[in-house]
Short mmCIF file of C-alpha atoms in Angstrom, two decimals:
data_model
loop_
_atom_site.label_atom_id
_atom_site.label_comp_id
_atom_site.label_asym_id
_atom_site.label_seq_id
_atom_site.Cartn_x
_atom_site.Cartn_y
_atom_site.Cartn_z
CA MET A 1 181.44 218.03 128.66
CA ILE A 2 182.15 221.77 128.97
CA ARG A 3 185.15 221.59 126.44
CA VAL A 4 182.93 219.87 123.64
CA TRP A 5 180.91 223.33 123.70
CA LEU A 6 183.67 225.59 123.79
CA LEU A 7 184.58 226.02 120.00
CA PRO A 8 181.19 225.78 119.11
CA ALA A 9 180.28 228.85 121.71
CA ALA A 10 183.62 230.69 120.36
CA LEU A 11 181.89 230.62 116.96
CA VAL A 12 178.53 231.88 117.92
CA LEU A 13 180.51 234.74 119.89
CA CYS A 14 182.33 235.47 116.89
CA GLY A 15 179.46 235.49 114.80
CA ALA A 16 177.66 237.65 116.99
CA LEU A 17 180.53 240.24 117.09
CA ALA A 18 180.53 240.27 113.36
CA ALA A 19 176.61 240.57 113.23
CA SER A 20 176.88 243.74 115.85
CA SER A 21 179.84 245.32 114.10
CA LEU A 22 177.65 245.00 110.50
CA PHE A 23 174.76 246.64 112.58
CA LEU A 24 176.47 249.29 114.09
CA GLY A 25 177.79 250.38 110.52
CA ASP A 26 181.16 249.12 110.37
CA THR A 27 181.55 248.46 106.48
CA SER A 28 184.90 246.56 106.75
CA LEU A 29 183.15 243.25 106.77
CA PRO A 30 181.84 242.48 103.33
CA SER A 31 178.28 241.09 104.11
CA PRO A 32 175.71 240.08 106.62
CA VAL A 33 176.67 236.44 105.36
CA ILE A 34 179.42 236.51 107.41
CA PRO A 35 177.22 235.78 111.07
CA VAL A 36 175.48 233.12 109.41
CA LEU A 37 178.91 231.11 108.27
CA PHE A 38 179.96 231.70 111.71
CA LEU A 39 176.43 229.76 112.89
CA LEU A 40 177.05 227.31 110.59
CA LEU A 41 180.39 226.75 111.60
CA ALA A 42 179.39 225.96 115.04
CA TYR A 43 176.60 223.86 114.12
CA VAL A 44 179.29 221.78 112.32
CA GLU A 45 181.49 221.84 115.13
CA SER A 46 179.18 220.63 117.81
CA PRO A 47 177.94 217.37 118.67
CA LEU A 48 174.55 218.18 117.24
CA VAL A 49 175.79 216.72 113.85
CA PHE A 50 176.36 213.14 115.28
CA PRO A 51 173.92 210.76 116.11
CA ARG A 52 172.91 210.50 119.39
CA PRO A 53 175.83 208.75 121.25
CA THR A 54 175.96 205.55 122.98
CA GLY A 55 177.87 203.59 125.52
CA ALA A 56 180.53 201.46 124.72
CA ALA A 57 179.34 198.44 126.37
CA GLU A 58 175.69 198.79 124.85
CA ALA A 59 176.99 199.29 121.58
CA ARG A 60 179.10 196.36 121.51
CA ARG A 61 176.14 194.43 122.89
CA ARG A 62 174.08 195.88 119.90
CA SER A 63 176.73 195.19 117.59
CA GLU A 64 176.87 191.97 118.19
CA ALA A 65 173.51 191.00 118.03
CA ASP A 66 172.60 192.91 114.88
CA GLY A 67 176.01 193.04 113.09
CA ARG A 68 175.89 196.64 112.80
CA PRO A 69 179.38 198.88 113.01
CA VAL A 70 180.39 200.78 116.24
CA ILE A 71 181.91 203.99 115.59
CA TYR A 72 184.29 205.66 118.04
CA TRP A 73 184.58 209.60 117.54
CA ARG A 74 185.28 212.69 119.60
CA PRO A 75 184.02 216.02 119.06
CA THR A 76 185.74 218.56 116.80
CA CYS A 77 187.67 215.96 115.20
CA THR A 78 187.81 217.00 111.77
CA TYR A 79 187.95 213.13 110.59
CA CYS A 80 185.08 212.02 112.38
CA LEU A 81 183.30 214.94 110.97
CA ARG A 82 184.21 214.29 107.41
CA LEU A 83 183.19 210.33 108.10
CA ARG A 84 179.71 211.59 109.42
CA LEU A 85 178.85 214.30 106.54
CA ARG A 86 179.78 211.57 103.95
CA LEU A 87 177.60 208.52 105.49
CA GLY A 88 174.72 211.23 105.31
CA ARG A 89 171.41 209.52 106.49
CA THR A 90 173.11 206.04 106.84
CA ALA A 91 175.15 207.17 109.96
CA ARG A 92 171.98 206.68 111.78
CA ARG A 93 172.13 202.62 111.01
CA ALA A 94 175.74 202.57 113.35
CA TYR A 95 176.08 203.05 116.82
CA TRP A 96 178.15 206.07 117.89
CA VAL A 97 180.38 206.14 120.97
CA ASP A 98 181.50 209.57 122.07
CA ILE A 99 184.93 208.62 123.81
CA TRP A 100 185.04 211.89 125.42
CA ARG A 101 182.13 210.79 127.51
CA ASP A 102 182.77 207.17 127.80
CA PRO A 103 185.98 206.10 129.23
CA GLU A 104 185.23 202.62 128.34
CA GLY A 105 185.22 203.43 124.37
CA ALA A 106 188.49 205.38 124.99
CA ALA A 107 189.93 202.23 126.36
CA VAL A 108 188.68 200.39 123.37
CA VAL A 109 190.57 202.72 121.17
CA ARG A 110 193.63 202.79 122.96
CA ALA A 111 193.50 199.46 122.65
CA ALA A 112 193.05 199.31 118.81
CA ASN A 113 195.67 201.83 118.13
CA GLY A 114 198.63 201.31 120.08
CA GLY A 115 197.71 203.44 123.13
CA ASN A 116 196.73 206.59 121.00
CA GLU A 117 193.08 207.64 120.73
CA THR A 118 193.04 208.03 116.78
CA VAL A 119 189.52 208.40 115.89
CA PRO A 120 187.27 207.68 114.05
CA THR A 121 188.04 203.91 115.04
CA VAL A 122 185.22 201.88 113.31
CA VAL A 123 184.75 198.21 114.88
CA VAL A 124 183.00 195.62 112.27
CA ALA A 125 182.76 192.15 113.59
CA GLY A 126 184.90 193.07 116.27
CA ARG A 127 187.86 194.28 114.07
CA PRO A 128 188.90 198.07 114.46
CA HIS A 129 189.55 199.94 111.44
CA THR A 130 191.31 203.29 112.01
CA ASN A 131 190.03 206.15 109.95
CA PRO A 132 188.50 204.16 107.03
CA ASP A 133 187.26 205.32 104.07
CA PRO A 134 183.60 206.54 104.16
CA ALA A 135 182.27 204.59 101.37
CA TRP A 136 183.95 201.43 102.87
CA VAL A 137 181.94 202.12 105.91
CA ARG A 138 178.54 203.17 104.20
CA ALA A 139 178.96 199.81 102.15
CA ARG A 140 178.99 198.10 105.59
CA LEU A 141 175.97 200.22 106.59
CA THR A 142 174.03 199.81 103.22
CA ALA A 143 174.87 195.69 102.63
CA HIS A 144 172.28 194.57 104.76
CA PRO A 145 169.96 197.80 105.96
CA GLY A 146 168.05 195.81 107.97
CA GLY A 147 170.06 193.22 109.40
CA ASP A 148 173.60 191.52 109.53
CA VAL A 149 176.52 193.78 107.98
CA ARG A 150 179.40 191.57 109.20
CA ASP A 151 182.90 192.17 107.40
CA ALA A 152 184.23 188.80 106.02
CA ALA A 153 187.69 190.96 105.50
#
């Protein structure tokens, strides 16, 4: 759990150092925008960007009931972040499983990817898709917003 917050904490610390440097009058930094950028980077790299994680068993059970995709991810994964940001508000319709918090979720990802924990792995209708195009995932989420979004492919 602590490793999830190491990078965001380091970014906040760097932003604080940059802010204190600006406050103390060191003019080697171009503007006060830099500390704000560090804070934004810390937020983006934190688990706060992602919807609340669900356990793998619960996500699978819910997905079987309503057909929504299950997205296996881990913090600090740039591909997961890209998927999350590109999905926008539709990301809340999927079930998100943090493989660093859920060993069962990590096992599902390893089984789908030949023993590797390659994320994001999106499971639609029981079929895993490793690092799919965000537009493809969005189409699965918006096909039937209130109901079944099962994949025929």
